[in-house]
Amino acid sequence: GELFTFSTIRMPVAGFEPPLDVAYVRLSEGVLVYAPLTVPPGMTPRIGAPTRLSVGPVGAGADPQRLIYRFELVGEGQR
C-alpha cells in the first residue's frame, strides 16, 4: 500500500510504549486501512511512501500468541 497519512502518538496508551506511529494506508484497490505503522531505524515517514503489511505481537511485552496487523514503511523515506 501507499502511506496516505500518519500521526505519532506521544501520550502513553494502555499496552503500548510511546511514541506510537499510526497510519492510514491506501491499498491498490483504493481502500484506506488504519493500523499501527512500523518505522525502521533511519527512515522517516512521508506521504506516498510504500508500505507492506506485517503481523506481530500487540504492544510492549505482549503475549506472542496475541497478534495484530500493522504496516511497515519500506523503500523510500531514508535519510
XYZ file of N, CA, C and O in Angstrom:
316
model
N 0.809 -1.188 0.000
C 0.000 0.000 0.000
C 0.857 1.259 0.000
O 2.085 1.198 0.062
N 0.196 2.373 -0.035
C 0.857 3.686 -0.073
C 0.424 4.499 1.146
O -0.766 4.577 1.459
N 1.382 5.097 1.832
C 1.089 5.883 3.023
C 0.226 7.083 2.649
O 0.637 7.937 1.872
N -1.001 7.123 3.192
C -1.953 8.193 2.888
C -1.771 9.344 3.884
O -1.696 10.501 3.509
N -1.719 9.001 5.179
C -1.432 9.984 6.230
C -0.986 9.226 7.469
O -1.218 8.019 7.579
N -0.343 9.919 8.398
C 0.152 9.258 9.607
C 0.214 10.262 10.746
O 0.145 11.473 10.544
N 0.345 9.722 11.950
C 0.488 10.553 13.144
C 1.317 9.786 14.163
O 1.351 8.550 14.140
N 1.964 10.517 15.048
C 2.724 9.908 16.130
C 2.029 10.243 17.446
O 1.834 11.418 17.760
N 1.649 9.203 18.185
C 1.012 9.381 19.488
C 2.117 9.361 20.537
O 2.836 8.371 20.664
N 2.256 10.455 21.269
C 3.328 10.568 22.263
C 2.854 10.347 23.695
O 3.659 10.190 24.595
N 1.557 10.341 23.902
C 0.990 10.079 25.231
C 0.923 8.563 25.434
O 0.680 7.825 24.479
N 1.112 8.097 26.665
C 1.010 6.656 26.914
C -0.383 6.127 26.562
O -1.391 6.765 26.850
N -0.399 4.976 25.913
C -1.635 4.278 25.563
C -1.523 2.890 26.181
O -0.474 2.247 26.054
N -2.559 2.428 26.850
C -2.519 1.127 27.529
C -1.974 0.033 26.612
O -2.485 -0.172 25.518
N -0.917 -0.630 27.065
C -0.338 -1.740 26.315
C 0.690 -1.359 25.272
O 1.256 -2.225 24.628
N 0.945 -0.058 25.076
C 1.901 0.386 24.065
C 2.883 1.374 24.680
O 2.518 2.185 25.521
N 4.122 1.314 24.232
C 5.153 2.261 24.657
C 5.162 3.443 23.695
O 5.220 3.243 22.490
N 5.091 4.691 24.215
C 5.190 5.840 23.303
C 6.622 5.997 22.816
O 7.534 5.550 23.514
N 6.861 6.568 21.682
C 5.843 7.022 20.739
C 5.269 5.856 19.939
O 5.937 4.856 19.699
N 4.025 6.008 19.519
C 3.322 5.004 18.723
C 2.922 5.653 17.403
O 2.178 6.627 17.391
N 3.443 5.136 16.302
C 3.096 5.653 14.977
C 1.875 4.895 14.464
O 1.806 3.670 14.566
N 0.910 5.638 13.940
C -0.294 5.055 13.344
C -0.492 5.691 11.971
O -0.012 6.796 11.720
N -1.197 4.977 11.091
C -1.329 5.491 9.724
C -2.592 4.988 9.050
O -3.154 3.959 9.424
N -3.005 5.739 8.030
C -3.959 5.261 7.036
C -3.123 4.929 5.808
O -2.311 5.750 5.363
N -3.332 3.734 5.284
C -2.612 3.274 4.095
C -3.639 2.993 3.008
O -4.661 2.345 3.259
N -3.380 3.512 1.802
C -4.267 3.255 0.657
C -3.777 1.992 -0.039
O -2.645 1.926 -0.519
N -4.654 0.990 -0.086
C -4.335 -0.248 -0.791
C -4.540 -0.056 -2.285
O -5.192 0.898 -2.719
N -4.016 -0.965 -3.085
C -4.108 -0.843 -4.547
C -5.560 -0.822 -5.024
O -5.862 -0.259 -6.068
N -6.472 -1.397 -4.223
C -7.898 -1.409 -4.580
C -8.571 -0.078 -4.257
O -9.749 0.111 -4.536
N -7.839 0.850 -3.605
C -8.380 2.158 -3.258
C -8.909 2.264 -1.843
O -9.286 3.342 -1.393
N -8.945 1.165 -1.113
C -9.452 1.149 0.262
C -8.416 1.740 1.207
O -7.220 1.461 1.086
N -8.864 2.568 2.167
C -7.979 3.097 3.202
C -8.080 2.206 4.434
O -9.188 1.894 4.893
N -6.930 1.795 4.980
C -6.889 0.933 6.157
C -6.084 1.634 7.243
O -4.988 2.133 6.984
N -6.632 1.674 8.475
C -5.975 2.292 9.626
C -5.277 1.197 10.430
O -5.873 0.154 10.709
N -4.025 1.428 10.812
C -3.273 0.444 11.595
C -2.017 1.099 12.164
O -1.593 2.158 11.696
N -1.403 0.445 13.163
C -0.095 0.918 13.616
C 0.890 0.897 12.446
O 0.746 0.103 11.506
N 1.893 1.764 12.513
C 2.914 1.859 11.471
C 4.280 1.609 12.093
O 4.649 2.259 13.068
N 5.022 0.652 11.550
C 6.388 0.389 11.994
C 7.331 1.187 11.104
O 7.284 1.056 9.875
N 8.156 2.017 11.739
C 9.122 2.836 11.006
C 10.521 2.328 11.362
O 10.979 2.521 12.492
N 11.215 1.659 10.436
C 12.547 1.147 10.724
C 13.526 2.279 11.054
O 13.349 3.413 10.587
N 14.553 1.983 11.860
C 15.563 2.995 12.181
C 16.156 3.598 10.907
O 16.394 2.898 9.932
N 16.347 4.919 10.924
C 16.935 5.610 9.778
C 15.933 6.002 8.707
O 16.298 6.605 7.709
N 14.667 5.642 8.907
C 13.640 6.012 7.930
C 12.699 7.037 8.542
O 12.469 7.049 9.749
N 12.142 7.888 7.696
C 11.197 8.914 8.109
C 9.936 8.757 7.275
O 10.023 8.696 6.045
N 8.756 8.683 7.911
C 7.526 8.559 7.122
C 7.302 9.780 6.233
O 7.636 10.899 6.621
N 6.779 9.556 5.037
C 6.364 10.654 4.169
C 5.162 10.181 3.375
O 5.046 8.998 3.019
N 4.253 11.097 3.143
C 3.044 10.775 2.399
C 3.429 10.217 1.033
O 4.310 10.751 0.354
N 2.785 9.122 0.641
C 3.066 8.489 -0.642
C 4.115 7.392 -0.572
O 4.325 6.678 -1.544
N 4.765 7.234 0.581
C 5.810 6.203 0.712
C 5.185 4.805 0.653
O 4.064 4.595 1.115
N 5.917 3.835 0.102
C 5.404 2.471 0.044
C 5.431 1.797 1.421
O 6.301 2.081 2.240
N 4.456 0.935 1.644
C 4.375 0.164 2.882
C 4.096 -1.285 2.545
O 3.710 -1.609 1.416
N 4.284 -2.143 3.536
C 3.876 -3.541 3.365
C 3.176 -3.974 4.647
O 3.453 -3.454 5.734
N 2.283 -4.927 4.517
C 1.535 -5.452 5.640
C 2.399 -6.445 6.400
O 3.097 -7.266 5.797
N 2.382 -6.354 7.727
C 3.080 -7.336 8.551
C 2.183 -7.689 9.728
O 1.193 -7.021 9.993
N 2.540 -8.736 10.418
C 1.789 -9.199 11.574
C 2.774 -9.361 12.717
O 3.888 -9.858 12.520
N 2.391 -8.918 13.918
C 3.290 -9.043 15.056
C 2.520 -8.945 16.361
O 1.319 -8.686 16.376
N 3.240 -9.150 17.484
C 2.610 -9.070 18.804
C 2.016 -7.688 19.060
O 2.465 -6.689 18.515
N 1.012 -7.635 19.921
C 0.329 -6.394 20.270
C 1.040 -5.742 21.450
O 1.075 -6.293 22.533
N 1.644 -4.567 21.237
C 2.195 -3.772 22.328
C 3.477 -4.286 22.955
O 4.017 -5.322 22.588
N 3.933 -3.518 23.956
C 5.180 -3.822 24.660
C 4.974 -5.010 25.603
O 3.994 -5.070 26.331
N 5.909 -5.950 25.586
C 5.830 -7.117 26.460
C 4.598 -7.965 26.205
O 4.059 -8.590 27.107
N 4.159 -7.986 24.968
C 2.899 -8.651 24.615
C 3.030 -10.168 24.585
O 4.103 -10.719 24.377
N 1.903 -10.800 24.755
C 1.790 -12.241 24.615
C 2.024 -12.579 23.140
O 1.301 -12.082 22.270
N 3.036 -13.399 22.822
C 3.330 -13.709 21.413
C 2.197 -14.453 20.703
O 2.192 -14.561 19.488
N 1.227 -14.956 21.469
C 0.078 -15.637 20.878
C -0.978 -14.645 20.396
O -1.860 -14.989 19.625
N -0.884 -13.390 20.861
C -1.864 -12.355 20.506
C -1.234 -11.440 19.460
O -0.294 -10.709 19.755
N -1.754 -11.474 18.246
C -1.139 -10.751 17.130
C -2.049 -9.643 16.608
O -3.261 -9.673 16.785
N -1.432 -8.663 15.946
C -2.146 -7.557 15.325
C -1.513 -7.309 13.946
O -0.322 -7.565 13.754
N -2.320 -6.828 13.014
C -1.731 -6.449 11.733
C -1.215 -5.017 11.855
O -1.703 -4.225 12.661
N -0.210 -4.697 11.089
C 0.369 -3.353 11.058
C 1.005 -3.163 9.692
O 1.190 -4.124 8.958
N 1.310 -1.925 9.395
C 2.027 -1.636 8.158
C 3.453 -1.265 8.509
O 3.721 -0.713 9.570
N 4.366 -1.591 7.619
C 5.781 -1.279 7.797
C 6.228 -0.399 6.636
O 5.954 -0.704 5.478
N 6.890 0.678 6.975
C 7.432 1.582 5.963
C 8.590 0.876 5.255
O 9.443 0.281 5.914
N 8.619 0.902 3.934
C 9.679 0.243 3.166
C 10.191 1.159 2.057
O 9.524 2.095 1.652
N 11.370 0.859 1.579
C 11.905 1.552 0.390
C 12.274 2.993 0.581
O 13.375 3.314 0.987
N 11.336 3.889 0.321
C 11.612 5.329 0.356
C 11.518 5.855 1.778
O 10.996 5.216 2.659
N 12.049 7.049 1.973
C 11.934 7.701 3.256
C 13.222 7.697 4.052
O 13.293 8.255 5.128
N 14.279 7.064 3.523
C 15.547 7.045 4.232
C 16.219 8.408 4.194
O 16.121 9.136 3.223
N 16.888 8.712 5.279
C 17.645 9.965 5.344
C 19.081 9.712 4.982
O 19.624 8.702 5.201
